[in-house]
mmCIF file of C-alpha atoms in Angstrom:
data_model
loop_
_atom_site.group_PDB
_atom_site.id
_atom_site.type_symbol
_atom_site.label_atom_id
_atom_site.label_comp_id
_atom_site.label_asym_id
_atom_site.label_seq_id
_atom_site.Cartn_x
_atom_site.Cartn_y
_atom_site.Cartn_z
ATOM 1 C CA UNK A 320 0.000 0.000 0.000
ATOM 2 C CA UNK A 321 1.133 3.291 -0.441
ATOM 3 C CA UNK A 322 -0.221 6.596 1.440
ATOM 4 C CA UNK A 323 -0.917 10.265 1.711
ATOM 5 C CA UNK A 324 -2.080 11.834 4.050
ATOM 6 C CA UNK A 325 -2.805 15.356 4.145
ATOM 7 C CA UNK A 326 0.118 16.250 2.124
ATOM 8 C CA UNK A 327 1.229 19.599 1.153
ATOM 9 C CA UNK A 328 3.368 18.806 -2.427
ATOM 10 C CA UNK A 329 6.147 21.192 -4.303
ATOM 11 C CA UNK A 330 8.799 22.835 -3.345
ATOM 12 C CA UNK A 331 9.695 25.278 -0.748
ATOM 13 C CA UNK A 332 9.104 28.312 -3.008
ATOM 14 C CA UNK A 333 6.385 26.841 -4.869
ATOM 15 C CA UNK A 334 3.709 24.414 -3.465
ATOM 16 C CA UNK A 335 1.461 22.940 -5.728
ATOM 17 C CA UNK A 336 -0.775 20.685 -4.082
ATOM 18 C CA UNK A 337 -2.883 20.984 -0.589
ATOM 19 C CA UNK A 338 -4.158 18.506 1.709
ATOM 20 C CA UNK A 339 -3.570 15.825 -0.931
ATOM 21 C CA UNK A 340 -5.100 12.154 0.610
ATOM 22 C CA UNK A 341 -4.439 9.246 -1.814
ATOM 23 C CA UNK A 342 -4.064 5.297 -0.596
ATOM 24 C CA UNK A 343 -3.486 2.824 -3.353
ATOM 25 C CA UNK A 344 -3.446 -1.007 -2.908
ATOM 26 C CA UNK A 345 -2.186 -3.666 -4.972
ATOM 27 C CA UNK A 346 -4.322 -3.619 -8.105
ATOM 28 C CA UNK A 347 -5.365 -0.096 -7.666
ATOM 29 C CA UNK A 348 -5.019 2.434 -10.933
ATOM 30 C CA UNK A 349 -5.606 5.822 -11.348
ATOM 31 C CA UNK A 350 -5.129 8.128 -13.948
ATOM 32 C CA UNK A 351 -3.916 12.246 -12.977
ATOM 33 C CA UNK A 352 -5.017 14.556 -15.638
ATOM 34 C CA UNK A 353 -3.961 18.531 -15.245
ATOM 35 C CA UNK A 354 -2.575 21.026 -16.951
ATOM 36 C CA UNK A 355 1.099 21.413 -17.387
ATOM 37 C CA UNK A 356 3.129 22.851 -14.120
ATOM 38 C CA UNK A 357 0.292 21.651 -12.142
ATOM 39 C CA UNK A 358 2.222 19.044 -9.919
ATOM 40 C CA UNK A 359 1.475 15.420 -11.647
ATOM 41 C CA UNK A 360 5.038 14.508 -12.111
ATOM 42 C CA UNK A 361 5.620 16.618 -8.507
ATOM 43 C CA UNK A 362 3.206 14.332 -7.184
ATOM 44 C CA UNK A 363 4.959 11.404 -9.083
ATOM 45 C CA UNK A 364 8.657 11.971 -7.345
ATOM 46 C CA UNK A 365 6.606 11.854 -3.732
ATOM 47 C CA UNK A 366 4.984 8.860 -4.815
ATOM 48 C CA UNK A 367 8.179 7.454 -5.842
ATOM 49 C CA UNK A 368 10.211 8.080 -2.689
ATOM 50 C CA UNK A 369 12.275 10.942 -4.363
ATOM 51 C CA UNK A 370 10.805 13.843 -2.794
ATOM 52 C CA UNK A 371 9.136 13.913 0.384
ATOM 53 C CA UNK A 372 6.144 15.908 0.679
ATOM 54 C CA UNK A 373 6.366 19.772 2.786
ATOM 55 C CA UNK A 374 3.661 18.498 5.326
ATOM 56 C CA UNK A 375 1.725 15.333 5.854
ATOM 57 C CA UNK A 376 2.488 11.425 5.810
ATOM 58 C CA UNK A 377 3.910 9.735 3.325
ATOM 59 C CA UNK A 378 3.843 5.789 3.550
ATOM 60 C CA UNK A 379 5.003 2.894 1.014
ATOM 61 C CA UNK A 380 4.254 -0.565 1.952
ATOM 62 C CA UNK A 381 5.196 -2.256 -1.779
ATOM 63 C CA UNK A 382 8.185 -4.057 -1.874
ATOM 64 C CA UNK A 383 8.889 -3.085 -6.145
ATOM 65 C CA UNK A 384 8.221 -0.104 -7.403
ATOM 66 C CA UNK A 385 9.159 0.769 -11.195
ATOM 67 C CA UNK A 386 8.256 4.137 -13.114
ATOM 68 C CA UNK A 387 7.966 5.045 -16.736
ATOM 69 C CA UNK A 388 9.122 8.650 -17.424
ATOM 70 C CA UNK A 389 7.677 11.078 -19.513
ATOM 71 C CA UNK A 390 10.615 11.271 -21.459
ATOM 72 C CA UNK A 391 13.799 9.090 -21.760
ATOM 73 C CA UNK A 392 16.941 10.463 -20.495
ATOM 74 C CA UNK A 393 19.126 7.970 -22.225
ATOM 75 C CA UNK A 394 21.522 9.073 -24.869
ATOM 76 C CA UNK A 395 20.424 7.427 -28.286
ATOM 77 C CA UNK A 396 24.633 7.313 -29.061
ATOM 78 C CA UNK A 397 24.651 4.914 -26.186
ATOM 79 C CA UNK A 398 25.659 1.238 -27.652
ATOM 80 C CA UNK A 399 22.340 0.411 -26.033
ATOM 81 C CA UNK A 400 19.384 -2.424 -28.153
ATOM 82 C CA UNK A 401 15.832 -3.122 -27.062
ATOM 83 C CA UNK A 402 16.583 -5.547 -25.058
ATOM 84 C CA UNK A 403 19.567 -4.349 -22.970
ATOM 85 C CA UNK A 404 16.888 -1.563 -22.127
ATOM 86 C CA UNK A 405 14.358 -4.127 -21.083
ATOM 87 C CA UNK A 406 16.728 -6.025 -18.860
ATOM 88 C CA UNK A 407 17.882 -3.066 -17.336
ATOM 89 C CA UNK A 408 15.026 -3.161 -15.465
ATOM 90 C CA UNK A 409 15.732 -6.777 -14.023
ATOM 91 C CA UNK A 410 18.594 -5.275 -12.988
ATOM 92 C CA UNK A 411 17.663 -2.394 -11.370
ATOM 93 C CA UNK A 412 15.352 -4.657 -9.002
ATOM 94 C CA UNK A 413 18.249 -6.652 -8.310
ATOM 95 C CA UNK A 414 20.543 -4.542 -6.981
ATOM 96 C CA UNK A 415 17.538 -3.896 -4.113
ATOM 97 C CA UNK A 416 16.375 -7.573 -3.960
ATOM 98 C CA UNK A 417 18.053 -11.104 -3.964
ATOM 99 C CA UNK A 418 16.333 -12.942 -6.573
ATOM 100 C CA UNK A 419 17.376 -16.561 -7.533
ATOM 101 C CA UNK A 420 17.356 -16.713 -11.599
ATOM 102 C CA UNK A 421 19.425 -17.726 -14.264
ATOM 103 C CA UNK A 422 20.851 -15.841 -17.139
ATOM 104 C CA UNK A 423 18.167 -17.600 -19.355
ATOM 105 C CA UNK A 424 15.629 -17.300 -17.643
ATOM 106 C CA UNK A 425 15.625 -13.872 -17.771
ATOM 107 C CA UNK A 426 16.402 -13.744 -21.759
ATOM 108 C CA UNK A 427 12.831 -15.696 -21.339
ATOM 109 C CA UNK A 428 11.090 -12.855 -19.765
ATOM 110 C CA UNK A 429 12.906 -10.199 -22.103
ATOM 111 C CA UNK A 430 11.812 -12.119 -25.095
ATOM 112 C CA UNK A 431 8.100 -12.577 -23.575
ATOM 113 C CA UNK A 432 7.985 -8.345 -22.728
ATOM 114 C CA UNK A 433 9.306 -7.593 -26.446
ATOM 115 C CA UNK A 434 6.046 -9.361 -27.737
ATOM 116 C CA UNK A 435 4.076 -8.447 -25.524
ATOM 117 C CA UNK A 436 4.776 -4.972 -25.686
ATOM 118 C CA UNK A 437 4.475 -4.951 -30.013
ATOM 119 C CA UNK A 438 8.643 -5.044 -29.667
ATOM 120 C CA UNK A 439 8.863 -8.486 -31.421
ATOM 121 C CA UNK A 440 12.069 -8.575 -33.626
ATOM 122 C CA UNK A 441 12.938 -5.250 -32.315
ATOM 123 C CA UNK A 442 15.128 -6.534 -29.747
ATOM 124 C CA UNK A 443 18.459 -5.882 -31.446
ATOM 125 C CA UNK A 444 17.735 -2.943 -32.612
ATOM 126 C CA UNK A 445 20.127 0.053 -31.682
ATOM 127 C CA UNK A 446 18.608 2.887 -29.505
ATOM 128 C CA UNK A 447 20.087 5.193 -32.414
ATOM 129 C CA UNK A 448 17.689 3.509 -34.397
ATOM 130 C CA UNK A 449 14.344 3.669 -32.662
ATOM 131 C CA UNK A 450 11.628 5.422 -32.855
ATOM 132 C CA UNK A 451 10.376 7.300 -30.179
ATOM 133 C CA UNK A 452 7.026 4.491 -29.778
ATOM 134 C CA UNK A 453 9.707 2.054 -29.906
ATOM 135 C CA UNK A 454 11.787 3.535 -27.404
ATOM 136 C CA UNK A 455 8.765 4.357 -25.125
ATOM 137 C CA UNK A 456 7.215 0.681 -25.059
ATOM 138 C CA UNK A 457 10.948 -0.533 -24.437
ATOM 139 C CA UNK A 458 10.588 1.788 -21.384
ATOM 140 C CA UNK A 459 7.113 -0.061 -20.513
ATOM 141 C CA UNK A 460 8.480 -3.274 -20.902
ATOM 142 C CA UNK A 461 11.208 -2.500 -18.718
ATOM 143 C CA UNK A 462 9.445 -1.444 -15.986
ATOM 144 C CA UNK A 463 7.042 -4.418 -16.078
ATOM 145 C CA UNK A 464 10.547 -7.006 -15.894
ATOM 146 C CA UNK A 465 10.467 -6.857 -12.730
ATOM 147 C CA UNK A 466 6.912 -7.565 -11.807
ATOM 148 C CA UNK A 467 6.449 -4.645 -9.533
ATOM 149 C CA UNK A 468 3.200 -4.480 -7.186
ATOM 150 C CA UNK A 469 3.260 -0.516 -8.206
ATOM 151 C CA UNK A 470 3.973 0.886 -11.533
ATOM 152 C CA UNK A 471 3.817 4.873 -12.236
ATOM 153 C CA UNK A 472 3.699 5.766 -15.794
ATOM 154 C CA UNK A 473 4.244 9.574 -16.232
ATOM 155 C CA UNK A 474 2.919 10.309 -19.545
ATOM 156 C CA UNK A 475 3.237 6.973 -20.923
ATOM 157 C CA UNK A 476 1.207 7.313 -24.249
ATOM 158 C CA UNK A 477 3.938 10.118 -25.277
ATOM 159 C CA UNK A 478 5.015 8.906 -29.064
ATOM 160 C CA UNK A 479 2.775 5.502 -28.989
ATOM 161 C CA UNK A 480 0.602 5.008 -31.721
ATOM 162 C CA UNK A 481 -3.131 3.864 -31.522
ATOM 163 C CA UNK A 482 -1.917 0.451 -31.080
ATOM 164 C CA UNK A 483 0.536 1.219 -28.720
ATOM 165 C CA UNK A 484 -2.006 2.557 -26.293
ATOM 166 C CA UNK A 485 -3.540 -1.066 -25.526
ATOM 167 C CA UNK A 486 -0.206 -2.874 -24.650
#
């Protein structure tokens, strides 16, 4: 589970949100809409863990978290494919959990994440090379590698196509 309550969100020269009370369980979704500045991706970084609100309680009770950003901040020169993107993620969760696996197993799960996320045969493509739908459901699929209880997807129809938007 993860909690506010009555939390006071921004910064200290520029709050954005009052007396905010969310709790979200395991299954939970929600969907923020607001204009631009208004203190979704603000609200985002609290949820996170990486900024705690001005006032009020913040609580997270889920073990893995994973986010999808609005944009990707990796550099497209970067000798980076699909599917080093993808298992990224796996990695990520394993430098904060033990998790027994083998090397294969998680080429399985890659594999399994580029279909289901439209990526098939896209796996060895460069970064350089993809497009920025490609690049964003590479970003889903990574987050969804390692099965988190809470995902957090900032934006996350930014350059998808129609079809994109029902992975």
């Amino acid at each position: 589970m993860i909690s506010l309550n009555n939390a006071e969100i921004g910064y200290p020269n520029r709050r954005l949100l009052h007396a905010v009370n969310l709790e979200f369980t395991k299954g939970d979704m929600l969907i923020l809409e607001g204009a631009n500045g208004s203190g979704k991706t603000t609200l985002a970084k609290v949820l996170l863990g990486n900024l705690k609100p001005l006032k009020g309680d913040f609580c997270n009770h889920f073990l893995r978290t994973a986010y999808v950003p609005q944009r990707s901040m990796l550099d497209n020169q970067y000798p980076l494919t699909g599917s080093d993107i993808i298992a990224d993620g796996e990695l990520v969760s394993l430098k904060r959990f033990w998790h027994k696996g083998s090397r294969a197993a998680n080429k399985e799960k890659v594999e399994r994440l580029l279909k289901d996320t439209g990526l098939s045969g896209a796996g060895d493509l460069p970064l350089r090379e993809a497009s920025g739908g490609q690049l964003q459901r590479a970003l889903i699929a990574r987050a969804l590698i390692s099965e988190p209880d809470f995902i957090l997807l900032d934006e996350p129809f930014s350059n998808l196509d129609k079809t994109g938007r029902t992975i």
